[in-house]
Coordinates of N, CA, C and O in Angstrom, one line a residue:
X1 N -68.0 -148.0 52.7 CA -69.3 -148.4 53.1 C -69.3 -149.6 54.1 O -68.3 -150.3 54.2
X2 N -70.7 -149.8 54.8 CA -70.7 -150.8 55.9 C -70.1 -152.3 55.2 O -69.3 -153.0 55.8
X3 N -70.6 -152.6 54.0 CA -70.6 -153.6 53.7 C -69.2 -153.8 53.2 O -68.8 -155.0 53.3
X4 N -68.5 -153.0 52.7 CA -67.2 -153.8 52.6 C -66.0 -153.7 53.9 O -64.9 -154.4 53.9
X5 N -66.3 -152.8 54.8 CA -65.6 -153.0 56.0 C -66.2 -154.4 56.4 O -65.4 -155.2 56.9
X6 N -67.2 -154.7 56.4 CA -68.1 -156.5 57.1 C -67.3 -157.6 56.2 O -66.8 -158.6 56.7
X7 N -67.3 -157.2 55.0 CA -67.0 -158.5 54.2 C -65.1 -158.4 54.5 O -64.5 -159.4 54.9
X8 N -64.4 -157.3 54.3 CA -62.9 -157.5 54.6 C -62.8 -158.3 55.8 O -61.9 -159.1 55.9
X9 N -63.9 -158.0 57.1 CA -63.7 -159.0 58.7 C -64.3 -160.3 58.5 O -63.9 -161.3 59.2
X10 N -65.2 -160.4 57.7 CA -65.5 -162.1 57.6 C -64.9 -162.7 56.6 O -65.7 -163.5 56.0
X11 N -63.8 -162.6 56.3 CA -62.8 -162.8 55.2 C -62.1 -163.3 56.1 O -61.8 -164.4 55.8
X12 N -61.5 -163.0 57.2 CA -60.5 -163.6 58.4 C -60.9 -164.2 59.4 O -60.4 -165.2 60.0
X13 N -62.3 -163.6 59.9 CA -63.1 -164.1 61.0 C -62.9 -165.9 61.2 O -63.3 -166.6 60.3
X14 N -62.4 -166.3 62.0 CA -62.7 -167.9 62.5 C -62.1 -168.0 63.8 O -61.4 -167.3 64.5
X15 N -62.5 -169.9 63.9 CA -62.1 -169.9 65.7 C -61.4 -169.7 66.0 O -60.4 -170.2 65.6
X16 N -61.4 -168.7 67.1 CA -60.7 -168.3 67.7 C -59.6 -166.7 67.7 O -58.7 -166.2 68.4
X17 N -60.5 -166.1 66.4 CA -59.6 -164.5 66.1 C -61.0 -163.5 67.2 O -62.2 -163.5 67.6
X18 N -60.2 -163.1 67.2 CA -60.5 -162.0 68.0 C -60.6 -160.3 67.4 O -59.5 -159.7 67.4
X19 N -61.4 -159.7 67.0 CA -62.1 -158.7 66.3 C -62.3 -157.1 66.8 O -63.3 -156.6 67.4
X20 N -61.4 -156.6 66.6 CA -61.9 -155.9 67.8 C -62.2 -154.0 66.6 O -61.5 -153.4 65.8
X21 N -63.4 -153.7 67.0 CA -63.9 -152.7 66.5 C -64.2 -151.3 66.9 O -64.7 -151.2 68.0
X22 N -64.0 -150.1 66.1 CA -64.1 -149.1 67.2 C -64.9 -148.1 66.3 O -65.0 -148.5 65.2
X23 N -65.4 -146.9 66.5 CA -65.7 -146.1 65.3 C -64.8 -144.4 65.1 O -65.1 -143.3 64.6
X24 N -63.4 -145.0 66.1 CA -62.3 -143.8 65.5 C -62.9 -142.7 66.3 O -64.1 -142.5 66.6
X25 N -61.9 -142.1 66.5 CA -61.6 -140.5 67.4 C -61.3 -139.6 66.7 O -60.6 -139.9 65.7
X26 N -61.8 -138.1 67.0 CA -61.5 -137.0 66.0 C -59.7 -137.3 66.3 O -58.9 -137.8 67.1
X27 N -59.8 -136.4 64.8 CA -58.1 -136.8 64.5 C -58.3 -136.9 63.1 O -59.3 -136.5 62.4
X28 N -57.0 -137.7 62.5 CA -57.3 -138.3 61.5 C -58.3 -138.8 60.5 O -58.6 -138.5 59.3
X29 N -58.5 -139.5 61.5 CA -60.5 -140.6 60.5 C -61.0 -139.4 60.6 O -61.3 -139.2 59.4
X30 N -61.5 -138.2 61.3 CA -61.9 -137.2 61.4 C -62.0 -135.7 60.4 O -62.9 -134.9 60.0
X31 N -61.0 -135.9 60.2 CA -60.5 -134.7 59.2 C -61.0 -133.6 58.3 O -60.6 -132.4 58.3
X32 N -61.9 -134.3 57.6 CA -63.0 -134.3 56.7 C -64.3 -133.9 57.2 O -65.3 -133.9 56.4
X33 N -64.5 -133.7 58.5 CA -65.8 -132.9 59.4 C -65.8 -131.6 59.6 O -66.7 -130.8 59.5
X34 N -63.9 -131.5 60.3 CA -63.8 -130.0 60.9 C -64.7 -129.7 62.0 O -64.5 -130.2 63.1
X35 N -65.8 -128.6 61.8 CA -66.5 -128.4 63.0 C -67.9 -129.3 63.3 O -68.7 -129.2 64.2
X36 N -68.0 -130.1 62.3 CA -69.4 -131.0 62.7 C -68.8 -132.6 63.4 O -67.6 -133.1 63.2
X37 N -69.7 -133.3 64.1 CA -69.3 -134.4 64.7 C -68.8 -135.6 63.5 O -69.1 -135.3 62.3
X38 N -68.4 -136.4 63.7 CA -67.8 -137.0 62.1 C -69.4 -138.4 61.7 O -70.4 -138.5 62.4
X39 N -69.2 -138.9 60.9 CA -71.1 -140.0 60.6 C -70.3 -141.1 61.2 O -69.1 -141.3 61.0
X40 N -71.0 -141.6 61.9 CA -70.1 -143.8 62.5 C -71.2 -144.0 62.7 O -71.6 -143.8 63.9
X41 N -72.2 -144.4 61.5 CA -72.8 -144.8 60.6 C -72.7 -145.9 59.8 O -73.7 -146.6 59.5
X42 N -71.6 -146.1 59.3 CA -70.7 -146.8 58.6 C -70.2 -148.4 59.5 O -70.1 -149.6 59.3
X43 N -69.9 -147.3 60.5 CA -69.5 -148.2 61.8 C -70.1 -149.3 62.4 O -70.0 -150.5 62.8
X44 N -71.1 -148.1 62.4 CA -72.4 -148.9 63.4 C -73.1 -150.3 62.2 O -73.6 -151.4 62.4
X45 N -72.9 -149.8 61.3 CA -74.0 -151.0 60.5 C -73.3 -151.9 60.0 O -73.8 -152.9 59.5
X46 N -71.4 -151.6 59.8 CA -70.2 -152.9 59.6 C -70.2 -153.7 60.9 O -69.8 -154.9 60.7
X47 N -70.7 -153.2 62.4 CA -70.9 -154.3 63.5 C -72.1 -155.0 63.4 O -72.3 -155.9 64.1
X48 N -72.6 -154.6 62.8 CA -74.1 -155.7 63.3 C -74.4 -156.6 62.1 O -75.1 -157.6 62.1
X49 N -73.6 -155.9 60.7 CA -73.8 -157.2 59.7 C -72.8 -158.0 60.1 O -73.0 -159.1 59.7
X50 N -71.4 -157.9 60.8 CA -70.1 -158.8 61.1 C -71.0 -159.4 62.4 O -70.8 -160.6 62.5
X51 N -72.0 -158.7 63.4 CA -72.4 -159.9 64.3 C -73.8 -161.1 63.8 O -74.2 -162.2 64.1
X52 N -74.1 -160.1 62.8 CA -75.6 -161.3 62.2 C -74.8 -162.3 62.1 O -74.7 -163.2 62.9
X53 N -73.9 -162.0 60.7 CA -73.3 -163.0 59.8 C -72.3 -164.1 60.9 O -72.4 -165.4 60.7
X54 N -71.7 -163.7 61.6 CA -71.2 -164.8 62.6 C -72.0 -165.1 63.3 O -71.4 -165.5 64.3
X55 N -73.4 -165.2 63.7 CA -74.1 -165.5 64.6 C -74.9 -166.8 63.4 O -75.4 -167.9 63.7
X56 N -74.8 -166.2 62.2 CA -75.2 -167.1 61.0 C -74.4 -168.3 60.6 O -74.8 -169.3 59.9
X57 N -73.2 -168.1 61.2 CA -72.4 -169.2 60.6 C -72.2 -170.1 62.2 O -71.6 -171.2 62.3
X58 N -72.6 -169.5 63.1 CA -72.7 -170.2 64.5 C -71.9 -170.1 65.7 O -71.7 -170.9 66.6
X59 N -71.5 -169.0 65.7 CA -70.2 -168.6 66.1 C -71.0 -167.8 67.3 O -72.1 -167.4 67.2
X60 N -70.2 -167.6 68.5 CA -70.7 -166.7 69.7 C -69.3 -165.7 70.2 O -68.1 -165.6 69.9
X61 N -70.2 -165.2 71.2 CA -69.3 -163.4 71.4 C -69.0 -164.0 72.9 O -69.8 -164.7 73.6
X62 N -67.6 -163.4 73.2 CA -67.4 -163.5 74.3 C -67.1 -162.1 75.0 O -67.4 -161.2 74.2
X63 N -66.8 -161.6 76.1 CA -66.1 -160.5 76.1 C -64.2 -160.8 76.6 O -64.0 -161.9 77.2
X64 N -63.6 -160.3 76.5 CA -61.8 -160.8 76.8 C -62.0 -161.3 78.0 O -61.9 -162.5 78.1
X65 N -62.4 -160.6 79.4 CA -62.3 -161.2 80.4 C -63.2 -162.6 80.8 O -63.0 -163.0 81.9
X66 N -64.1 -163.4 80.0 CA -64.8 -164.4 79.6 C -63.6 -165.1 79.6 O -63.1 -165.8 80.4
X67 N -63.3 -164.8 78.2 CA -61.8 -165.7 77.3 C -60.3 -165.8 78.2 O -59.4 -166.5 78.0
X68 N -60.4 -165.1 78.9 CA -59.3 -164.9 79.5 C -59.3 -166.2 80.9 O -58.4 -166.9 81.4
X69 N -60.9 -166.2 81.1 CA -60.9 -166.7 82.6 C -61.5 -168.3 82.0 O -61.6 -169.3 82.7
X70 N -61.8 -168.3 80.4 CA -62.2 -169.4 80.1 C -60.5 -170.4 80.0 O -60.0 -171.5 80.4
X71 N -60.0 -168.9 78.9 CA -58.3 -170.0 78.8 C -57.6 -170.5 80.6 O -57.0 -171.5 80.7
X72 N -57.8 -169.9 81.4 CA -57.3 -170.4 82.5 C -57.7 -171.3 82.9 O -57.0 -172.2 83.2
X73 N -58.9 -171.3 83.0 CA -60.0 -173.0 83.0 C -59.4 -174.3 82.9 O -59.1 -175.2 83.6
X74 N -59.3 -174.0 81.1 CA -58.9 -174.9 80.3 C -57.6 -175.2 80.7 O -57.4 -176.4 81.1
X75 N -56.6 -174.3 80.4 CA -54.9 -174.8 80.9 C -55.0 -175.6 82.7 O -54.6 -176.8 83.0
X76 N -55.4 -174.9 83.4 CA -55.7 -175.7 84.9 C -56.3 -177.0 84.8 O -56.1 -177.8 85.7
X77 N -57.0 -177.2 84.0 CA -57.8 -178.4 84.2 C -56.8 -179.0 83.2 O -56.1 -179.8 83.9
X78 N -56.4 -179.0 82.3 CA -54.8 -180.1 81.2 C -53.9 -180.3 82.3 O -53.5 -181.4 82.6
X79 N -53.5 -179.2 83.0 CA -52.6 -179.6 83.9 C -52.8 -180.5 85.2 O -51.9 -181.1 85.9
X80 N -53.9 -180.6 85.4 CA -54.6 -181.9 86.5 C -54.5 -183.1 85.9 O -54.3 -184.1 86.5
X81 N -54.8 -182.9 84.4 CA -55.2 -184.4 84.3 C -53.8 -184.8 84.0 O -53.9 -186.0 83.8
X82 N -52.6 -184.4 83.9 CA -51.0 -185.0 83.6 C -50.3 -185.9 84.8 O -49.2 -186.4 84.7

């Protein structure tokens, strides 16, 4: 269920982890469909209680290339001020 995939990620969730979510490819997670599309359902509603609830506790979304171009920032500018 949504809610315990949400609560296992805000059980680790803090500054600075990085989350990354998908709702799985036929295959495996799949299995259990055969010829119908598989429900990510499950999926869909474990992402948006993991974004309320960090959005609850104050926390904001970056995307990697954000973080990426933010950590460069930061290391270039430490390195100026030495």
């Amino acid at each position: 269920p949504a809610s315990v995939v949400a609560d296992r990620i805000l059980r680790y969730a803090g500054n600075g982890a990085i989350i990354v979510l998908h709702d799985g490819a036929e295959g495996a997670v799949c299995t259990h469909a055969r010829d119908r599309a598989c429900d990510r359902s499950a999926a869909v509603e474990a992402t948006r209680l993991v974004i309320d609830a960090l959005k609850h506790r104050g926390y904001g979304f970056v995307t990697i290339p954000a973080l990426q171009a933010s950590s460069s920032e930061s290391q270039y500018s430490k390195s100026e001020s030495i």
